[in-house]
CSV table of C-alpha atoms in Angstrom, one decimal:
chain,number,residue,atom,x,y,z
A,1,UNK,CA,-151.1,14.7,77.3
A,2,UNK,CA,-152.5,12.4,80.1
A,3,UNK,CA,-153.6,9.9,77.6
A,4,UNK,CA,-150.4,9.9,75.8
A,5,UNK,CA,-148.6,8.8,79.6
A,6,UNK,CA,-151.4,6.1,79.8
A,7,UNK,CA,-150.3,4.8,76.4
A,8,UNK,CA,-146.6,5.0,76.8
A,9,UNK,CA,-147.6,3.1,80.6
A,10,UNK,CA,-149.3,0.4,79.0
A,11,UNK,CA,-146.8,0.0,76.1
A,12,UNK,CA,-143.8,-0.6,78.5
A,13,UNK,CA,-146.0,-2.5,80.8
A,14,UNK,CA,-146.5,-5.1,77.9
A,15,UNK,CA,-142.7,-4.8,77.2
A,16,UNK,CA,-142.2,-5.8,80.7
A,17,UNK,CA,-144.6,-8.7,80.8
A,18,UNK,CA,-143.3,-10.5,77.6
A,19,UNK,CA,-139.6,-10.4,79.1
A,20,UNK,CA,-140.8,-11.9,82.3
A,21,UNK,CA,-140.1,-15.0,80.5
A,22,UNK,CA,-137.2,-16.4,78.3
A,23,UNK,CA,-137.6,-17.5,74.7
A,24,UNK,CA,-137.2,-21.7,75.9
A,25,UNK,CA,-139.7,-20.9,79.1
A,26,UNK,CA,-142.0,-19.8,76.4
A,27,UNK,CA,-142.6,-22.5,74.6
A,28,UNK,CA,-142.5,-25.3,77.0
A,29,UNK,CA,-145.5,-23.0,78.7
A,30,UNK,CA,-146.9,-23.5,75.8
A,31,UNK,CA,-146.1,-27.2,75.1
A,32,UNK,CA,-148.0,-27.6,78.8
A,33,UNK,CA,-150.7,-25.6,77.9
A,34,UNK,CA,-151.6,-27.8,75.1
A,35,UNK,CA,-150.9,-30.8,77.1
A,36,UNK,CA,-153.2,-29.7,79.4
A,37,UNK,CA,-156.0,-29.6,77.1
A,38,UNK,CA,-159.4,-31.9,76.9
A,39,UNK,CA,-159.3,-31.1,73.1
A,40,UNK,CA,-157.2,-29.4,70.2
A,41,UNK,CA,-157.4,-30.4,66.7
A,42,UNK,CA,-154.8,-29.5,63.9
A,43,UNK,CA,-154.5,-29.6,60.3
A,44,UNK,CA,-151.2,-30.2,58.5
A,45,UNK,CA,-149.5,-30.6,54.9
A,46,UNK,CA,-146.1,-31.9,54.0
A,47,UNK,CA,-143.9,-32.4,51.3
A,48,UNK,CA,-140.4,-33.3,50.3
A,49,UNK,CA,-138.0,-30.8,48.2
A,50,UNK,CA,-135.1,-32.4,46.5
A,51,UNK,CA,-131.9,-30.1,46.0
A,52,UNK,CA,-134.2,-27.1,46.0
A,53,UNK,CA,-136.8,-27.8,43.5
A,54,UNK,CA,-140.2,-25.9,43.6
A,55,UNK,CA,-143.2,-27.7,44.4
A,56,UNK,CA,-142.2,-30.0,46.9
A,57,UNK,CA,-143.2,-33.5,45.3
A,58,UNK,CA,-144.5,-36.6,47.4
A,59,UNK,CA,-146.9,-34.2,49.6
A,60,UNK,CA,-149.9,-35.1,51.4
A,61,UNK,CA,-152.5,-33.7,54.2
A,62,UNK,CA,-153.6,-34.4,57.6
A,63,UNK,CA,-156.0,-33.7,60.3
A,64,UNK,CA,-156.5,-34.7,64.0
A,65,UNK,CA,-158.7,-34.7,66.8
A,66,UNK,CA,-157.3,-34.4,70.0
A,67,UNK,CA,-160.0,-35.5,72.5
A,68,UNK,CA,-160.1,-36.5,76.5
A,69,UNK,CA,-156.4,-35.0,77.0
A,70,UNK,CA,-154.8,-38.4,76.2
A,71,UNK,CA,-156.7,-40.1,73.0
A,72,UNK,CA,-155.8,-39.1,68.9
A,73,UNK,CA,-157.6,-39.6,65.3
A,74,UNK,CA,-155.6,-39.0,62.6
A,75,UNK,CA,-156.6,-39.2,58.9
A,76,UNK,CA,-154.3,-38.6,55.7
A,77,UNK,CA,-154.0,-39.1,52.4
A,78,UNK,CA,-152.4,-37.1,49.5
A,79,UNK,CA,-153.0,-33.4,49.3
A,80,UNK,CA,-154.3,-33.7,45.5
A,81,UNK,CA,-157.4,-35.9,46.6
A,82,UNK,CA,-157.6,-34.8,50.2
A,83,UNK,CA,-161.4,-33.2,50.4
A,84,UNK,CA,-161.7,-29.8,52.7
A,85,UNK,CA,-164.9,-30.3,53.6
A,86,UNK,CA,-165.7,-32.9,56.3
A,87,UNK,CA,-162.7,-33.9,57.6
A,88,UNK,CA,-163.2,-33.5,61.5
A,89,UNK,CA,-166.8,-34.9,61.1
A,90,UNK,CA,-165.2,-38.1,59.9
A,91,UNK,CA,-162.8,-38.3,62.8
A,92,UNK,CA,-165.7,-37.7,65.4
A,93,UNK,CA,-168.0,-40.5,63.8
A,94,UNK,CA,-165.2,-42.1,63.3
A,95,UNK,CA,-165.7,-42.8,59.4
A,96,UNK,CA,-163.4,-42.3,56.7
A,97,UNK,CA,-163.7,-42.3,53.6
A,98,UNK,CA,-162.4,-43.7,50.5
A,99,UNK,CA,-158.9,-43.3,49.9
A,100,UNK,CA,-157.8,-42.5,53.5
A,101,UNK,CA,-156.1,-43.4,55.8
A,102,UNK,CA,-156.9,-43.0,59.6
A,103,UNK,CA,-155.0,-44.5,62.8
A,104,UNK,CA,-155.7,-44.0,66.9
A,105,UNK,CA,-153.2,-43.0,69.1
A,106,UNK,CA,-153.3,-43.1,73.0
A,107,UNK,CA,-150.9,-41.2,75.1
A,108,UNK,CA,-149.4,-43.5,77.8
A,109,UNK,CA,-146.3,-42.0,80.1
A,110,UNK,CA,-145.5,-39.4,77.6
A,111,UNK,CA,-145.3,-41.6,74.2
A,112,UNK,CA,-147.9,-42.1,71.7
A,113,UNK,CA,-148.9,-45.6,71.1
A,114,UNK,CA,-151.1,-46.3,68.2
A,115,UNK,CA,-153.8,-48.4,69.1
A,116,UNK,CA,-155.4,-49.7,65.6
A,117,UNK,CA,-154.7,-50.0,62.5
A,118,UNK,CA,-155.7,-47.7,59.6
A,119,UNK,CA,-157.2,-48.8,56.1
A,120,UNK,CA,-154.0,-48.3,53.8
A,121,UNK,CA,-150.7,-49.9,54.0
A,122,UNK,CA,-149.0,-46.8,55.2
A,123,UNK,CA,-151.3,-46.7,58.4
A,124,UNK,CA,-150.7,-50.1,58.5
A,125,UNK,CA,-147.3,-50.1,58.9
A,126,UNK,CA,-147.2,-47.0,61.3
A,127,UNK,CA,-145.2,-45.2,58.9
A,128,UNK,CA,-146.7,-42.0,59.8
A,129,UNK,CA,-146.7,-41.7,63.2
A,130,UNK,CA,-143.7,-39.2,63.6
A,131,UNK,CA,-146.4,-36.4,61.8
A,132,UNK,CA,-148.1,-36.2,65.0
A,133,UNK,CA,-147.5,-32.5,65.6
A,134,UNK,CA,-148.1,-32.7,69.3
A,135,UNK,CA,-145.7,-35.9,69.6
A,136,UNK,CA,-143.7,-33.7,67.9
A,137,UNK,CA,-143.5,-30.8,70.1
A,138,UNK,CA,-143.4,-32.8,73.2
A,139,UNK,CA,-140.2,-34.7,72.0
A,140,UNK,CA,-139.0,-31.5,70.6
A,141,UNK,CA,-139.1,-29.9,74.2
A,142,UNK,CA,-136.5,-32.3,75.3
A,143,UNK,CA,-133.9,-31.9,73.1
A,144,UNK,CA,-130.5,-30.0,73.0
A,145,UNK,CA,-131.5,-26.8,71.0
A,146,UNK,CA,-131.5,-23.2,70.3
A,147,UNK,CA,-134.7,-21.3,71.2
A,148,UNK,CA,-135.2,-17.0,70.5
A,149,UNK,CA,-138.0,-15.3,69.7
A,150,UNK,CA,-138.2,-13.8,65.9
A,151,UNK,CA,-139.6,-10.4,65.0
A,152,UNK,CA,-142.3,-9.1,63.4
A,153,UNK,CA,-145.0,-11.6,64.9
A,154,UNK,CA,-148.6,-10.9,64.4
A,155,UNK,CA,-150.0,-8.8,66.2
A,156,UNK,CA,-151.4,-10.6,69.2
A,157,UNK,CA,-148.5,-13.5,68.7
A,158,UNK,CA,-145.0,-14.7,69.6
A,159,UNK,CA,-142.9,-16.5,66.9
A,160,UNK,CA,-140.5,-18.8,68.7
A,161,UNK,CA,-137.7,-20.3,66.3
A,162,UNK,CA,-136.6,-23.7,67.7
A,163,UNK,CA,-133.0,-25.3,66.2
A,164,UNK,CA,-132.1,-28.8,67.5
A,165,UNK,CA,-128.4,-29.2,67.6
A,166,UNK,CA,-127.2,-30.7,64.9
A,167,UNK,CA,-126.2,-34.2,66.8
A,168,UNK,CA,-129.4,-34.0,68.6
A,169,UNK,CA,-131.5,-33.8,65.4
A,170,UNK,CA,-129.3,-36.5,63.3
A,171,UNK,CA,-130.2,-38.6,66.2
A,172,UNK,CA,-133.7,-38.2,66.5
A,173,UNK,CA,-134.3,-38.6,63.1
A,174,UNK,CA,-132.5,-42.1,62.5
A,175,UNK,CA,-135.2,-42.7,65.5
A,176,UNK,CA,-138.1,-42.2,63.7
A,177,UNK,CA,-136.3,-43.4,60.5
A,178,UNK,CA,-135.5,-46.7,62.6
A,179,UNK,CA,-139.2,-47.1,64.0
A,180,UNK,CA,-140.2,-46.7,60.4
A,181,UNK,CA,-138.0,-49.5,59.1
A,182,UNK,CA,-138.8,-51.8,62.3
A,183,UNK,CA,-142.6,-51.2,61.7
A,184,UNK,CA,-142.1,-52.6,57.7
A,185,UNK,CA,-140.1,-56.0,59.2
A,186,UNK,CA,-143.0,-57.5,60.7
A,187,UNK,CA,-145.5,-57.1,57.3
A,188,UNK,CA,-142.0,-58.3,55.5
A,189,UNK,CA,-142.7,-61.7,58.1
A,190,UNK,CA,-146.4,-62.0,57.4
A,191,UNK,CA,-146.1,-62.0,53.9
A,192,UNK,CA,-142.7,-64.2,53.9
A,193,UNK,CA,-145.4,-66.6,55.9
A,194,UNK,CA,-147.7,-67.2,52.9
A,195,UNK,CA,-145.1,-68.5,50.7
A,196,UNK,CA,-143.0,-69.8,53.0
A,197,UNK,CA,-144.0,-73.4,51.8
A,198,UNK,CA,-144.3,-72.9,48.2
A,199,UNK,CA,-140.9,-70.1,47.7
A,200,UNK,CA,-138.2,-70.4,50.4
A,201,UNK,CA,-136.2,-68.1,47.7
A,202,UNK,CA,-138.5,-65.8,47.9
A,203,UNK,CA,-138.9,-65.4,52.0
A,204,UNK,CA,-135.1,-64.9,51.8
A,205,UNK,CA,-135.1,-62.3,49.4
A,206,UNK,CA,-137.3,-60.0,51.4
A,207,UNK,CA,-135.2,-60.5,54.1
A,208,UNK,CA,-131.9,-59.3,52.3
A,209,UNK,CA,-134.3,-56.3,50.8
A,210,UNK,CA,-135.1,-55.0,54.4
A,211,UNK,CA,-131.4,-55.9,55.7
A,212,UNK,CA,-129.8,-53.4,52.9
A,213,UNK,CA,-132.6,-50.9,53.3
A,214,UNK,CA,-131.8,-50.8,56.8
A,215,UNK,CA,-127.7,-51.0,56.6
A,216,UNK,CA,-128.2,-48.2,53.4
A,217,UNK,CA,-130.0,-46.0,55.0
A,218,UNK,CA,-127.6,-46.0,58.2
A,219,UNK,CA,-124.7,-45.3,56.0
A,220,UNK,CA,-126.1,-42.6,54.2
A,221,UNK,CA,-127.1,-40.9,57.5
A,222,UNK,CA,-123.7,-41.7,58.8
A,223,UNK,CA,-122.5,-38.9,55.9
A,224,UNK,CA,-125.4,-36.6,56.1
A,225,UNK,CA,-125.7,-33.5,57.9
A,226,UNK,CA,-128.6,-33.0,59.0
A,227,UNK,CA,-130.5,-29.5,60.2
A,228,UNK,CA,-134.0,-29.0,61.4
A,229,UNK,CA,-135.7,-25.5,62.3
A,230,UNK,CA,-139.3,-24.8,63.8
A,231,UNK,CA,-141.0,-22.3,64.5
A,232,UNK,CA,-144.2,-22.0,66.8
A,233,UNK,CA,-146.8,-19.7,66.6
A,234,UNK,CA,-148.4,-18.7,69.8
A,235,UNK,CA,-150.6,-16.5,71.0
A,236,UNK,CA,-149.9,-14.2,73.3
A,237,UNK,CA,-152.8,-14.2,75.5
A,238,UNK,CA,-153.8,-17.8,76.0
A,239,UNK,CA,-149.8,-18.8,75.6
A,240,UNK,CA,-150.9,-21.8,73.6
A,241,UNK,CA,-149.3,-22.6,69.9
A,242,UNK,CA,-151.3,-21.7,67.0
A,243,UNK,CA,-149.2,-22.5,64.4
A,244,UNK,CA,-146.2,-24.8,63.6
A,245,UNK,CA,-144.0,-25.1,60.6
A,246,UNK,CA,-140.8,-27.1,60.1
A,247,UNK,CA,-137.3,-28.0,57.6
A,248,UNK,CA,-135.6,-30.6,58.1
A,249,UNK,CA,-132.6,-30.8,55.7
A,250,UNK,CA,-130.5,-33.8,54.9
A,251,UNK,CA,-127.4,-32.9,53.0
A,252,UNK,CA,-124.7,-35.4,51.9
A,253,UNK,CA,-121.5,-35.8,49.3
A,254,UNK,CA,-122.5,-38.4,46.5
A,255,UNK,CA,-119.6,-37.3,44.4
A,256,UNK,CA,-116.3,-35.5,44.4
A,257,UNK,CA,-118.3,-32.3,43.6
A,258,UNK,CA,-121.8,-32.9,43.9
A,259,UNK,CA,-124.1,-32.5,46.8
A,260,UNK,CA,-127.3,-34.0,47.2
A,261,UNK,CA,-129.9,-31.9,49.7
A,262,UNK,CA,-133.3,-32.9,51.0
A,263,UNK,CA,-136.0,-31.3,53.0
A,264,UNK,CA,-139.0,-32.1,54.9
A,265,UNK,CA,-141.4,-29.4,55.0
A,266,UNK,CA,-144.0,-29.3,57.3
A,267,UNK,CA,-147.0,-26.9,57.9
A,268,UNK,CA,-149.9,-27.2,60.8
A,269,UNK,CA,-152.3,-25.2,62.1
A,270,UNK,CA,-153.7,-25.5,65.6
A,271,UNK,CA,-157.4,-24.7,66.5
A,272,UNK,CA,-160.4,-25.9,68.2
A,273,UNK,CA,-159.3,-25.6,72.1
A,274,UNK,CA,-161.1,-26.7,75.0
């Protein structure tokens, strides 16, 4: 009979613990901790699902090495060639191989600034940056949002779900969007520079092309909705985030009756602390 008191004891003594904090207070703990780190690295996969079609289409993979609190390797490329084996060696020596993309990132007064330049256009243009998982989580924590804890977690784990408002993620989307479209204007200028003597016509053009790509992709975000839900993984005794997975869905009117729908998907896993 004793040891059954012992057991209830400890059972509400956990209870009590996890409720010394609140869902939010949670995970910014656990945004710190990671913050607070000298190394993490992660490995993620995205993809992009169009009015709810199974597979996602346009996915690819990622890894990244975390090292000295404030300095990041990422590598990419799509999941269908991305090789499992190897992948954090590469980062460390810092080698990569065919196919792949790679880009540094230093953190400086809480932003990420890549540093160089990868080996593909799309590291190139910076176009990836905004699948930094940590940047992620660290602009996440300053958002308007919605933040409770889900049940049946793992044992050992809490599941936080994380909901931006919906103003709050339309906005930090066109963001990204907009850092994405600025980072493609100067490679527009460089290569308008080549034939800039020999084609005026054709500087122009690319010009227009980026000015309706920009002014297109404002409007259609003006008449989107758009709704973003995370939810963090993290374990319970070292308080730090072990998993992350994310859908962001854009969903606008085209016609009188149809809708069109989009969503991000994102998955990352979170190992390797020190």
């Amino acid at each position: 009979m004793r040891g059954c008191v012992f057991l209830i004891i400890c059972v509400l003594g956990g209870c009590t613990l996890d409720r010394q904090y609140t869902p939010e207070q949670i995970f910014r703990r656990a945004v710190a901790g990671m913050a607070g780190k000298e190394r993490v690295t992660f490995t993620g996969q995205t993809g992009i699902r169009a009015n709810g079609g199974l597979p996602p289409t346009k996915q690819f993979k990622y890894t990244g090495e975390v090292t000295n609190h404030d300095e990041l390797i990422m590598q990419w490329e799509a999941a269908e060639n991305f090789r499992k084996q190897g992948d954090h060696v590469a980062l460390t020596k810092d080698k990569t191989k065919s196919g792949v993309a790679h880009e540094r990132f230093l953190r400086q007064k809480g932003k990420w600034i890549a540093l160089a330049s990868g080996d593909t256009s799309m590291a190139q243009n910076g176009m990836l940056n905004r699948f930094n998982p940590i940047q992620e989580l660290e602009e996440l924590n300053t958002l308007n949002k919605n933040v409770r804890m889900e049940q049946g977690a793992a044992r050992g784990t809490w599941v936080v779900r994380i909901e931006p408002e919906p103003a709050s993620a339309k906005r930090w989307l066109k963001e990204h969007l907009m850092e994405e479209m600025n980072a493609l204007n100067p490679q527009t200028g460089i290569l308008n520079a080549q034939y800039t003597a020999t084609n005026q016509k054709l500087q122009q053009k690319l010009s227009q092309v980026w000015k309706q790509s920009c002014e297109d992709m404002n409007n259609q975000l003006e008449h989107s909705t758009v709704r973003t839900v995370y939810h963090l993984t993290i374990d319970r005794q070292t308080g730090l985030p072990l998993k992350l997975s994310s859908e962001c869905r854009i969903s606008r009117q085209v016609t009188n009756e149809e809708q069109h729908q989009e969503a991000l998907i994102t998955r990352v896993a979170f190992e390797d602390y020190k």
